[in-house]
Coordinates of C-alpha atoms in Angstrom, one line a residue:
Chain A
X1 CA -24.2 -1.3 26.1
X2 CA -25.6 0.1 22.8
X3 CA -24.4 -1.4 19.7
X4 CA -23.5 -0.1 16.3
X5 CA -22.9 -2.3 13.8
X6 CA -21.3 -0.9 10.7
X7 CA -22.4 -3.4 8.3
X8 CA -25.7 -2.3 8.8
X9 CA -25.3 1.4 9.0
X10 CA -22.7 3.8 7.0
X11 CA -19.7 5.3 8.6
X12 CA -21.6 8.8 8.3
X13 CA -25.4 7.6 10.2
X14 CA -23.0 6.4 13.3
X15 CA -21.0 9.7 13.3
X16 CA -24.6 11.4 13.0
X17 CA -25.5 9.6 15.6
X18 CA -22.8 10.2 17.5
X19 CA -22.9 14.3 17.3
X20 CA -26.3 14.3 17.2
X21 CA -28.1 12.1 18.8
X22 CA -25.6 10.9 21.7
X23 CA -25.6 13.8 23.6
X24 CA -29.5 13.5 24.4
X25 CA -29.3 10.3 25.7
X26 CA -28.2 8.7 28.9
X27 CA -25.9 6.4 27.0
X28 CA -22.4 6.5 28.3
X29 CA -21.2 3.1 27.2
X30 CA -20.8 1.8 23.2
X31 CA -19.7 -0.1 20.9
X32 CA -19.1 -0.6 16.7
X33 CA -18.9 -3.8 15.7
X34 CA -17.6 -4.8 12.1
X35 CA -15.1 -2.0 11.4
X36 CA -13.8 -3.8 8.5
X37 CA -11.1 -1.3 7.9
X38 CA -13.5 1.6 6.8
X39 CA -12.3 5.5 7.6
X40 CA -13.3 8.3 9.5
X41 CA -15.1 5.8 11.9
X42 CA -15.9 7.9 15.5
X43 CA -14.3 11.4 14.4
X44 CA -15.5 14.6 15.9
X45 CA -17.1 13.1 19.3
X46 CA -18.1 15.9 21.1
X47 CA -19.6 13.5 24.3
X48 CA -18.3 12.0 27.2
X49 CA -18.6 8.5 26.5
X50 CA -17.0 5.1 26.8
X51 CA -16.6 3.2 23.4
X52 CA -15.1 0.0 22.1
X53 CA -14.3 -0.7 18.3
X54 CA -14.2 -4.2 17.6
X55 CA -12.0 -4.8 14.8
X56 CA -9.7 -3.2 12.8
X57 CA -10.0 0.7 11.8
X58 CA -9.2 2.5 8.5
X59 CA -7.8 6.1 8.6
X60 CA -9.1 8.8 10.8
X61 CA -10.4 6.8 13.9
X62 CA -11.2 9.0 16.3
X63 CA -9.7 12.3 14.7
X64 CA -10.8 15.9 16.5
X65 CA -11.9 13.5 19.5
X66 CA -13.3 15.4 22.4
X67 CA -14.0 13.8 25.7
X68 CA -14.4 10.5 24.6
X69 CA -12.6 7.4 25.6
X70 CA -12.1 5.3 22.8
X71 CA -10.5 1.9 22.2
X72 CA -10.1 -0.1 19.4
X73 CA -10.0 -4.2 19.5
X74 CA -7.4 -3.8 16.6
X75 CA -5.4 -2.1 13.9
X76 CA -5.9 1.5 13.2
X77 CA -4.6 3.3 10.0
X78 CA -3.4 6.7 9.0
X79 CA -3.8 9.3 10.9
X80 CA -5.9 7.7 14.1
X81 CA -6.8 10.6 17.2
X82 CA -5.3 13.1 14.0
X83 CA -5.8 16.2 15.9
X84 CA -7.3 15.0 19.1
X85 CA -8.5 17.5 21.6
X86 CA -9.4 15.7 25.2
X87 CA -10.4 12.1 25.9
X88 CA -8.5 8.9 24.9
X89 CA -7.8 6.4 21.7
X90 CA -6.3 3.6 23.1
X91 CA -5.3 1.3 19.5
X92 CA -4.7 -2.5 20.8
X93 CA -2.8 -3.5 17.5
X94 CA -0.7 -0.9 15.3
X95 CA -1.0 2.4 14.1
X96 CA -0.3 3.0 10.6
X97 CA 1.4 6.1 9.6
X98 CA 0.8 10.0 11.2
X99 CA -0.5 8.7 14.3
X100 CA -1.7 11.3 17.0
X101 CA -0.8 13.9 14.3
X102 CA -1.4 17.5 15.1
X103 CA -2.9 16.7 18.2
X104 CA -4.3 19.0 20.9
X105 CA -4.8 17.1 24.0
X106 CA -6.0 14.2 25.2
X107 CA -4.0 10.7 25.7
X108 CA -3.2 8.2 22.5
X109 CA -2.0 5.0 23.7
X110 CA -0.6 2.3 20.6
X111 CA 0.6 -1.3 22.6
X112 CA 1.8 -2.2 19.2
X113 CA 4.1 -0.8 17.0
X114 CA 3.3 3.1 15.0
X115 CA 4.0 3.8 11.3
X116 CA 6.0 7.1 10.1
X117 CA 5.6 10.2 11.4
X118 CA 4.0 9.4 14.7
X119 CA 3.1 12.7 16.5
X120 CA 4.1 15.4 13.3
X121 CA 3.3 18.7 14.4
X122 CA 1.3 17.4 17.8
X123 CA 0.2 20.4 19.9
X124 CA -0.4 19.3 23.6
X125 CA -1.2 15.8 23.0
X126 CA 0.0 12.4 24.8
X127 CA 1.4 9.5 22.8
X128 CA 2.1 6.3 24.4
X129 CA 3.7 3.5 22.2
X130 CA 4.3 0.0 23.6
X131 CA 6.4 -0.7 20.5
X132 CA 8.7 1.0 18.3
X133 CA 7.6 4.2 16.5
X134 CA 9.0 5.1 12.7
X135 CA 10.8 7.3 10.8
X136 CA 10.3 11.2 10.9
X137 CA 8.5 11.2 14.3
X138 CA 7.5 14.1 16.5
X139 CA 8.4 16.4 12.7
X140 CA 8.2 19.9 14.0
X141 CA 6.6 18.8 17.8
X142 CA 5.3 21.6 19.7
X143 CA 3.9 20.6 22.9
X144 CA 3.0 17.3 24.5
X145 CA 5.3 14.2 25.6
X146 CA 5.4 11.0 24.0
X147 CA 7.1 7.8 25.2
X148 CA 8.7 5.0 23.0
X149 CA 8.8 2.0 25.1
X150 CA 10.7 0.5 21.7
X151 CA 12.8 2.1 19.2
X152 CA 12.9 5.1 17.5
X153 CA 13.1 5.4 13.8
X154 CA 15.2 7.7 11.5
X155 CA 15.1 11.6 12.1
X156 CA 13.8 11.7 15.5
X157 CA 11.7 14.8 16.5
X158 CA 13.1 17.0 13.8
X159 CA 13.0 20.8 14.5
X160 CA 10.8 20.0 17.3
X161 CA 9.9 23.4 20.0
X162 CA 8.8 21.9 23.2
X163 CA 7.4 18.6 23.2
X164 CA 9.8 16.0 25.2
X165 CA 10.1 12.6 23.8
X166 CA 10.9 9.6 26.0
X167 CA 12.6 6.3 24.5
X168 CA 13.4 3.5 26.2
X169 CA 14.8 1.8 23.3
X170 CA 17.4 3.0 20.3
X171 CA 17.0 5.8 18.2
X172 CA 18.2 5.4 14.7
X173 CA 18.8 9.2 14.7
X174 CA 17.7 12.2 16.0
X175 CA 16.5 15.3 13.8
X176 CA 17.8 18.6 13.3
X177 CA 17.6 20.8 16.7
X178 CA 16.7 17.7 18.8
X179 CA 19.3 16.6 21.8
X180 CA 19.3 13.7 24.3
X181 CA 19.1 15.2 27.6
X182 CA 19.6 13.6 31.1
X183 CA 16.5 12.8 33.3
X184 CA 15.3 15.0 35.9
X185 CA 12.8 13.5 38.9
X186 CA 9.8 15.7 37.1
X187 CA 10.5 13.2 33.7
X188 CA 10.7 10.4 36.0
X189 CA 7.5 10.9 37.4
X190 CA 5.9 12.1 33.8
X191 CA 6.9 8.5 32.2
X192 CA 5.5 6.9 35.0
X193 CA 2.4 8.5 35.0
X194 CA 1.9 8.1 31.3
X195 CA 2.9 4.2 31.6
X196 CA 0.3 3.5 34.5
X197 CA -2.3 5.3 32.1
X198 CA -1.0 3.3 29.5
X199 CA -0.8 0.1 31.4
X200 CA 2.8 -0.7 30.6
X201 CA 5.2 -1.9 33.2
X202 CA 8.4 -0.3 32.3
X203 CA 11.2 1.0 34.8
X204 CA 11.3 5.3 33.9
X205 CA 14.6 5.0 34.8
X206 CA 15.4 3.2 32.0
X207 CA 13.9 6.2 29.2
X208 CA 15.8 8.8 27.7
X209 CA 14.9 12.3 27.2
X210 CA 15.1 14.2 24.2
X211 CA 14.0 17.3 23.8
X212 CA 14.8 20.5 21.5
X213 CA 18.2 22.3 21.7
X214 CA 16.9 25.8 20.8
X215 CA 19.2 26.6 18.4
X216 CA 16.7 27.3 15.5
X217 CA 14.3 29.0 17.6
X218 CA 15.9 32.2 16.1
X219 CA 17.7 33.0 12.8
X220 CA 21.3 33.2 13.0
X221 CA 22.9 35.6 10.7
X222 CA 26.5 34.5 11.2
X223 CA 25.7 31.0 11.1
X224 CA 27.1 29.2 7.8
X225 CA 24.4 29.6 5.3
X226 CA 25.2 26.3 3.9
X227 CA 21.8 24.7 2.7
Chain B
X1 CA -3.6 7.9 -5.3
X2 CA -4.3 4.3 -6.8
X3 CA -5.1 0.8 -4.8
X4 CA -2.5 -2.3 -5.1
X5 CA -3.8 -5.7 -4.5
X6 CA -2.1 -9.0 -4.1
X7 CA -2.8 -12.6 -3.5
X8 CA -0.9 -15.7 -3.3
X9 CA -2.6 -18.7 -2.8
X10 CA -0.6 -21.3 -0.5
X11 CA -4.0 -23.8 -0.1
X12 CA -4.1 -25.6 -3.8
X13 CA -7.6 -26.6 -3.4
X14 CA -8.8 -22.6 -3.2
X15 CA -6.5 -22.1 -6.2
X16 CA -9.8 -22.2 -8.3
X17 CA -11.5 -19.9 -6.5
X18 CA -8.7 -17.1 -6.8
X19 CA -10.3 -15.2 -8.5
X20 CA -13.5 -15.0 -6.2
X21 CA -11.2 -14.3 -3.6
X22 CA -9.4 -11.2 -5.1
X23 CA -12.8 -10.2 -6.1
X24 CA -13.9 -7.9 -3.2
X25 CA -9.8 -7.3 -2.6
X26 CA -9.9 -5.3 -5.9
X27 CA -13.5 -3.4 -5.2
X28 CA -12.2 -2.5 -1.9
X29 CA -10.4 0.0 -3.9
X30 CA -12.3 1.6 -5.7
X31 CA -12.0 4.8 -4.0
X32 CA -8.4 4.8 -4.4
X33 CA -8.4 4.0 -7.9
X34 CA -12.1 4.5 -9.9
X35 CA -10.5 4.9 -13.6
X36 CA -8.9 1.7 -14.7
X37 CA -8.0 -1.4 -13.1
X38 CA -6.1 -4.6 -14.1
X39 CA -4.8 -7.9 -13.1
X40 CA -1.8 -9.8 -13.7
X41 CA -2.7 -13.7 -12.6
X42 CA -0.1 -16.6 -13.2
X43 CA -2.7 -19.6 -13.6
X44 CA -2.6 -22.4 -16.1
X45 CA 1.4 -23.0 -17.5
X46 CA 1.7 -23.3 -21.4
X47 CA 3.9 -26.3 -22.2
X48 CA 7.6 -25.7 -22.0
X49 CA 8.2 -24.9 -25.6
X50 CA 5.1 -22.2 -25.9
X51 CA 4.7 -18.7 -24.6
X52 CA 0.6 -17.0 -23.8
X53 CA 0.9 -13.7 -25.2
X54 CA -1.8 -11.7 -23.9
X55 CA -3.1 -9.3 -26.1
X56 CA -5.8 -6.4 -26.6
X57 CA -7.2 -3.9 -29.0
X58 CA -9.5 -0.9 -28.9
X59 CA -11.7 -1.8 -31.7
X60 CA -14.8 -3.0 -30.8
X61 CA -15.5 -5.5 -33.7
X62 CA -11.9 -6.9 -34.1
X63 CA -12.0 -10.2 -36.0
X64 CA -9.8 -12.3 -33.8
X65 CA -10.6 -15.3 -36.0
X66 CA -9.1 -13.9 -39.0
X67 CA -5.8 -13.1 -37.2
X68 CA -5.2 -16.9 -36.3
X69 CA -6.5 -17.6 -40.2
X70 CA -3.2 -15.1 -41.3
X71 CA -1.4 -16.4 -38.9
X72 CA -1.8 -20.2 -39.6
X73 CA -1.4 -18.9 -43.4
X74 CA 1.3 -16.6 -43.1
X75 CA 4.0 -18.6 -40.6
X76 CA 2.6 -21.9 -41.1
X77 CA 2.3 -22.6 -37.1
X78 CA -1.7 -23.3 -35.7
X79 CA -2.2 -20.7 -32.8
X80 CA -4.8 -21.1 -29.9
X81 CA -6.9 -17.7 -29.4
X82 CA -8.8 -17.4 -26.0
X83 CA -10.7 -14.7 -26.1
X84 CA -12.6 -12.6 -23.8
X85 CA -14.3 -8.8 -24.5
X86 CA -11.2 -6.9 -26.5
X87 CA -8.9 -9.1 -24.9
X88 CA -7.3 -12.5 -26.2
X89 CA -4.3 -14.5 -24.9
X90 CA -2.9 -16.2 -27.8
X91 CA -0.9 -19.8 -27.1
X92 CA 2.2 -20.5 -29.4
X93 CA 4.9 -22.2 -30.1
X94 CA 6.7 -20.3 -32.3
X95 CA 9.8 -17.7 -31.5
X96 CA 8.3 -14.6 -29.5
X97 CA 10.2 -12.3 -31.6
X98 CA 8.7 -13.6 -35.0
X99 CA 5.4 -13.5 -33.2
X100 CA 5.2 -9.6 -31.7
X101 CA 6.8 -8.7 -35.2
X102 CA 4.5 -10.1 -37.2
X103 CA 1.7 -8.6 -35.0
X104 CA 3.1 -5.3 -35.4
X105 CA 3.3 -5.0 -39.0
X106 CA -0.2 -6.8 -40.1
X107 CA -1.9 -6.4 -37.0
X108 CA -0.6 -2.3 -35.6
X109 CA -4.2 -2.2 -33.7
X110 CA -3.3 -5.0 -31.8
X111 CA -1.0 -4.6 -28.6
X112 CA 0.8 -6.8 -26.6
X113 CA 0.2 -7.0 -22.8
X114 CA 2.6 -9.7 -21.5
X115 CA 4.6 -12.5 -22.4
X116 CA 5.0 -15.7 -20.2
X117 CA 4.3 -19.4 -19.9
X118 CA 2.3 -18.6 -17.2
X119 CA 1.4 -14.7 -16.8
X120 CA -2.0 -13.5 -18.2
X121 CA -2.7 -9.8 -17.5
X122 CA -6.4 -8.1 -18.6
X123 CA -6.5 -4.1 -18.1
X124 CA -8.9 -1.5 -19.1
X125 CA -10.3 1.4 -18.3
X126 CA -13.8 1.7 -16.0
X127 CA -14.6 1.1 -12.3
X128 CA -12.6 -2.0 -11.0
X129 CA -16.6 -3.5 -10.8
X130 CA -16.8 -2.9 -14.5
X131 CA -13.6 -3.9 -15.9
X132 CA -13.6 -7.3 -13.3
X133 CA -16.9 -7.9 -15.0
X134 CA -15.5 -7.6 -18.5
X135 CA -12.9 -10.2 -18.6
X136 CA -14.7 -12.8 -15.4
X137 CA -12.0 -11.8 -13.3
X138 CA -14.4 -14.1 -10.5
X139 CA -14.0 -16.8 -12.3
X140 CA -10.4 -17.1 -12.8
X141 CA -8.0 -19.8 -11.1
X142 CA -4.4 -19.9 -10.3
X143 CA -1.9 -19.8 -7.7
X144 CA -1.1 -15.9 -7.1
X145 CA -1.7 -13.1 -8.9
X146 CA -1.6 -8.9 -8.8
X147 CA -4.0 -6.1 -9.3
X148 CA -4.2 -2.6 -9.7
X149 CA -6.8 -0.1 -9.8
X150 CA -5.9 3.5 -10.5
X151 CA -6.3 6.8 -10.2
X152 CA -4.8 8.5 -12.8
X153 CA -2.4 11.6 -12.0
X154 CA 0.4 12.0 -14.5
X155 CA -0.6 10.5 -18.1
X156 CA -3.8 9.5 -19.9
X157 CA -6.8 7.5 -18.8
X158 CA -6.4 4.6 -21.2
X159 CA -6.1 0.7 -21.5
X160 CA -2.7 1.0 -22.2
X161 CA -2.3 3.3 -19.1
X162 CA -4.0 1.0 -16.8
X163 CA -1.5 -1.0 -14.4
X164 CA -0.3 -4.1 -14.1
X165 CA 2.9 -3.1 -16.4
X166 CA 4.9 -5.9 -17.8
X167 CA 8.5 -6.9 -19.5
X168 CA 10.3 -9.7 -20.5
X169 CA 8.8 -13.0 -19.7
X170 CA 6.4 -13.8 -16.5
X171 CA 6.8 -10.2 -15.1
X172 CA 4.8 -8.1 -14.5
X173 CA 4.3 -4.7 -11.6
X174 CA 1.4 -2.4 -10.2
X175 CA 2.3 0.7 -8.5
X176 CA 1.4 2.7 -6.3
X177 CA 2.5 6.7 -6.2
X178 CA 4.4 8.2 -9.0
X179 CA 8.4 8.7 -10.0
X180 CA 9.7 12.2 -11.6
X181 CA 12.4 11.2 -13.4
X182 CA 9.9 8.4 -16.1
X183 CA 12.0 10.7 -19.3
X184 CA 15.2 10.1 -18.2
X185 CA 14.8 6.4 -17.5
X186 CA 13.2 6.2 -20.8
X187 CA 16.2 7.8 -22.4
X188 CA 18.8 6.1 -20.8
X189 CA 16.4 2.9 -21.9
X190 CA 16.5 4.0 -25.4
X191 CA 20.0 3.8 -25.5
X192 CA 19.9 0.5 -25.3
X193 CA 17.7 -0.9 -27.4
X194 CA 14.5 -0.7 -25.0
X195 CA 11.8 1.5 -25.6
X196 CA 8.4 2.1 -23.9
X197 CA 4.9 1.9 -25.5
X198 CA 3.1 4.3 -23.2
X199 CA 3.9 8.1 -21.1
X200 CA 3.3 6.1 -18.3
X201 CA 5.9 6.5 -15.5
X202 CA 5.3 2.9 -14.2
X203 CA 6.2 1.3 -17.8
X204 CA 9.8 3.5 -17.5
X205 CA 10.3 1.6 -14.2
X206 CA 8.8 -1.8 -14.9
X207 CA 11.3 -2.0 -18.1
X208 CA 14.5 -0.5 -15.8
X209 CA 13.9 -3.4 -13.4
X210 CA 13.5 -6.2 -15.6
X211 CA 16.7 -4.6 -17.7
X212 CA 18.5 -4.4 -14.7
X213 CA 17.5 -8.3 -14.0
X214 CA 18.2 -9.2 -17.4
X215 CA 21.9 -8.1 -17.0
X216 CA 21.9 -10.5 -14.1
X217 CA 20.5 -8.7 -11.7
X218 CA 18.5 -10.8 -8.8
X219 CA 15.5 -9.1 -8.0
X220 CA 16.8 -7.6 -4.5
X221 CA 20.1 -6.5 -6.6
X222 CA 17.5 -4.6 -9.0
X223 CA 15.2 -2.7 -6.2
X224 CA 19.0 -1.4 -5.2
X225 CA 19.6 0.0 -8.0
X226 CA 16.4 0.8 -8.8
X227 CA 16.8 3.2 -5.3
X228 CA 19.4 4.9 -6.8
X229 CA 18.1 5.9 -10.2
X230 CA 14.4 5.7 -9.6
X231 CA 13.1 9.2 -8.4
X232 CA 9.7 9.3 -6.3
X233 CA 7.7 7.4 -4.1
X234 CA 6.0 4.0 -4.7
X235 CA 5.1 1.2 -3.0
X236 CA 5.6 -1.5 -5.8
X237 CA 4.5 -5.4 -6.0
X238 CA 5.6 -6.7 -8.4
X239 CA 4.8 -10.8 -9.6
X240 CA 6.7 -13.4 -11.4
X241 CA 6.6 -16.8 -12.2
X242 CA 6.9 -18.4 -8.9
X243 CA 6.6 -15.2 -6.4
X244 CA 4.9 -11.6 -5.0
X245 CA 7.3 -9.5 -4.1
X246 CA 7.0 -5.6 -2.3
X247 CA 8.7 -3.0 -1.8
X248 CA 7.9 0.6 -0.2
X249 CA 10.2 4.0 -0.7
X250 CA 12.1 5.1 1.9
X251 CA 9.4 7.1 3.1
X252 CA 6.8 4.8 2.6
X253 CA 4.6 7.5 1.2
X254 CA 2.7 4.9 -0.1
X255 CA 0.4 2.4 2.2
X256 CA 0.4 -1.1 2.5
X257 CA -0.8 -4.1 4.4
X258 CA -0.3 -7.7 4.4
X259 CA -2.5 -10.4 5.8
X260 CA -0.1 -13.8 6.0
X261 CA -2.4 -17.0 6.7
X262 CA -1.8 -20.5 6.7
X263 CA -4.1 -20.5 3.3
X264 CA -2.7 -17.5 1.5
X265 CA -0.6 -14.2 1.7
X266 CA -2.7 -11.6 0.4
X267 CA -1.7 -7.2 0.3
X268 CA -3.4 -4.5 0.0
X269 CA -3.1 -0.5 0.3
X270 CA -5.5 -0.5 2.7
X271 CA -6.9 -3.2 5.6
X272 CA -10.5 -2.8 4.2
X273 CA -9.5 -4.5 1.2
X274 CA -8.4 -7.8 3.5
X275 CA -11.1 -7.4 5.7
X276 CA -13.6 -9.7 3.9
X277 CA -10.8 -12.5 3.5
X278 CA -11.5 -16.2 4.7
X279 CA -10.3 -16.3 8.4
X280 CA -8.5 -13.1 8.1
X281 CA -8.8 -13.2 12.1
X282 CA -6.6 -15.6 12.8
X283 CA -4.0 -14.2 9.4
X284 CA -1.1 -12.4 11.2
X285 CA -1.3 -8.5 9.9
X286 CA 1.2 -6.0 9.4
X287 CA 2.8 -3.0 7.6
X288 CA 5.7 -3.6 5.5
X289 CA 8.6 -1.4 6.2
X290 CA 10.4 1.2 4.6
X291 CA 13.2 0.0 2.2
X292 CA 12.7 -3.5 2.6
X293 CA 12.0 -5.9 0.0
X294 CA 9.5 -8.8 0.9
X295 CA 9.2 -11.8 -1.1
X296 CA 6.5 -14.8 -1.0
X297 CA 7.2 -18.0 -2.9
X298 CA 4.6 -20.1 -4.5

């Protein structure tokens, strides 16, 4: 396994090395070692590759990630797998704030808890969260599925279009345009599919759905303009 | 922007070394925070009957020796001057009114930083490198403490506008973010008798909390109603006598980690200001939530 150890190169010489260098070599497995909470560690991975942070992360981890598979022996912070396209970040701690935000594709798995605003304005990606997610989550969602296998905070998928959201826990309160809807055999199969990736034991039967109601998909004139 | 630092020191025997400790905590942010930085530590306890007023001025050659000559001459009372660069926290046992008055009408270039039997604060402008430099911020020792370093976005880059903020006695509050309403706290301040030295929309809030306290407020009573009339977003940690206490806004805008340990509880904006802590493995880490007030007692 090759080793990168960041407190002996800068954040940028590993991301060089990782666009530029990675892709000529045979190297499939890697790992960084002393993250020491710095940012923008492993964005922009363009490679098929298998690699392992070993500490905690500072904001950014793995943002615009393509095909990599990347997991992090810690805590990651703002904005980790921020718009992801393929591959996977798979955070063993918490997630600060934004997680997953604006993401593409690709699976983001959190066994701990996630800060605010999980999954704003994800496009097609997967979120996973062993714990509870926080306030303003899923803000404006357009495609993709995430499951809570805690509690949901304040505000829940606010004017989402049509990501689904799965909790298993409670959900302080839903956003505007977002209803709880019952669970078909497709969402039952969906949660378990994104638990075994996850490798959480959960029964899908006990998840909720929520997903958006439609109603602000188009402006309504005679609606009370009451703002 | 701006960086928020924190340490309270549970081990007594690392005490001394609190200083060397908060060190890297505080150059951590610098990215966050490259104009001014500042430090409010509560080390060695004046005597019951005397106050450290900690005090600054912006001229370079200030004779600090002839201001404790006056003052021995002019209110008949010996005063203890420790200085350091443009900085001096003067020991005393005389009434802290009489004191700040009599520094303001023979000494106007002279300001004062803090008041408290225990509370010292040292702020300037300058990478937090520079300014911990200055004043041996290393080398200082006591049992918790809180620091600042800022990035200045809504008044001027000057001492004065450097954080920690204080009022009253032993109180003092670094902040992270910024409020909108500063002129109508400052106002509605003013109408009671309490008026701010600085633009600065911390000071506004720093003086509305310990106001609010002073009316017999507890501290968790004061963040309420601080909610209610304070307009913005902050995280805020503020220090006093015997404890650190944080709060975030309600949508925590503003980051903020802890690190609890059996040795110390130490926060920060960001992990990679904790990451170079003593045994921060084994510390238990986690984001403070929304709304909540968290307290740490010496």
């Amino acid at each position: 396994m090759e080793s990168l150890d960041l407190e002996q190169m800068s954040v940028r010489d590993i991301n060089q090395y990782l666009h530029n260098t990675l892709p000529e070599t045979n190297v499939t497995e890697l790992e960084i070692v002393n993250p020491t909470g710095e940012h923008n560690i492993a964005v922009g991975i363009n490679t098929e590759c298998s690699l392992d942070v070993r500490g905690h992360a500072g904001y950014y981890l793995g943002g615009m990630n393509k095909k990599a598979n990347i997991t992090v022996h810690g805590n990651a912070g703002n904005g980790v797998a921020e718009n992801m396209m393929s591959g996977s970040v798979h955070v063993k701690g918490f997630a600060s704030a934004a997680a997953g935000a604006s993401g593409h594709g690709g699976t983001l798995v959190i066994d701990g808890d996630t800060g605010l605003r999980c999954g704003i304005s994800m496009k097609g990606i997967d979120i996973v969260v062993g714990g509870s997610i926080g306030n303003f989550s899923g803000f404006m969602a357009q495609a993709g599925r995430m499951v809570i296998c805690g509690d949901a905070g304040e505000g829940l998928a606010d004017s989402l279009y049509e990501a689904v959201f799965y909790v298993k826990g409670t959900i302080k309160s839903l956003g505007a345009d977002a209803q709880l809807e019952s669970m078909t055999d497709a969402d039952h199969k969906a949660v378990q599919e994104l638990l075994d990736f996850a490798g959480f034991e959960h029964d899908p039967k006990e998840f909720k759905r929520v997903a958006s109601a439609k109603q602000l998909y188009n402006w309504n004139a005679d609606a009370d303009q009451e703002y | 922007m701006c960086g928020i630092v924190g340490l309270l020191v549970k081990n007594e025997l690392l005490r001394p070394q609190i200083g060397q400790l908060m060190l890297p905590m505080l150059i951590g942010m610098t990215e966050r925070g490259p104009d001014s930085a500042g430090l409010a530590i509560f080390g060695s306890s004046a005597k019951d009957n005397q106050r450290k007023i900690s005090l600054y001025t912006l001229d370079p050659g200030f004779l600090w020796k002839k201001l404790s000559d006056d003052f021995l001459h002019h209110l008949g009372s010996d005063v203890h001057l420790q200085q350091v660069a443009n900085h001096a926290v003067m020991t005393t046992e005389l009434d802290i009114n009489l004191v700040t008055i009599w520094l303001k009408e023979h000494y106007p270039t002279v300001h004062v930083l803090s008041i408290g039997q225990l509370m010292e604060v040292y702020k300037d402008i300058g990478t937090p490198a520079q300014v911990a430099e200055r004043y041996g911020f290393e080398n200082m020792s006591g049992s918790h403490l809180i620091g600042h370093t800022r990035m200045a976005t809504e008044s001027a880059v000057t001492p004065a506008g450097a954080h920690p903020f204080t009022a009253g006695e032993d109180w003092g509050l670094v902040h992270n973010g910024s409020f909108s309403n500063p002129n109508s706290i400052r106002r509605m301040l003013a109408h009671k008798g309490i008026n701010c030295v600085t633009e600065n929309d911390t000071e506004a809030a720093c003086r509305f909390l310990e106001w609010r306290m002073r009316e017999g407020d507890d501290l968790e009573t004061a963040l309420h109603a601080g909610f209610e009339e304070l307009d913005g977003f902050f995280t805020l940690l503020m220090g006093t006598k015997d404890q650190l206490a944080l709060v975030r806004d309600p949508f925590a805008c503003k980051p903020a980690v802890v690190a609890e340990h059996d040795d110390y509880v130490a926060i920060a904006s960001e992990y990679r200001s904790l990451a170079h802590l003593p045994d921060v493995k084994n510390a238990t880490i986690y984001e403070p939530k929304p709304e909540e007030l968290y307290i740490w007692k010496v």
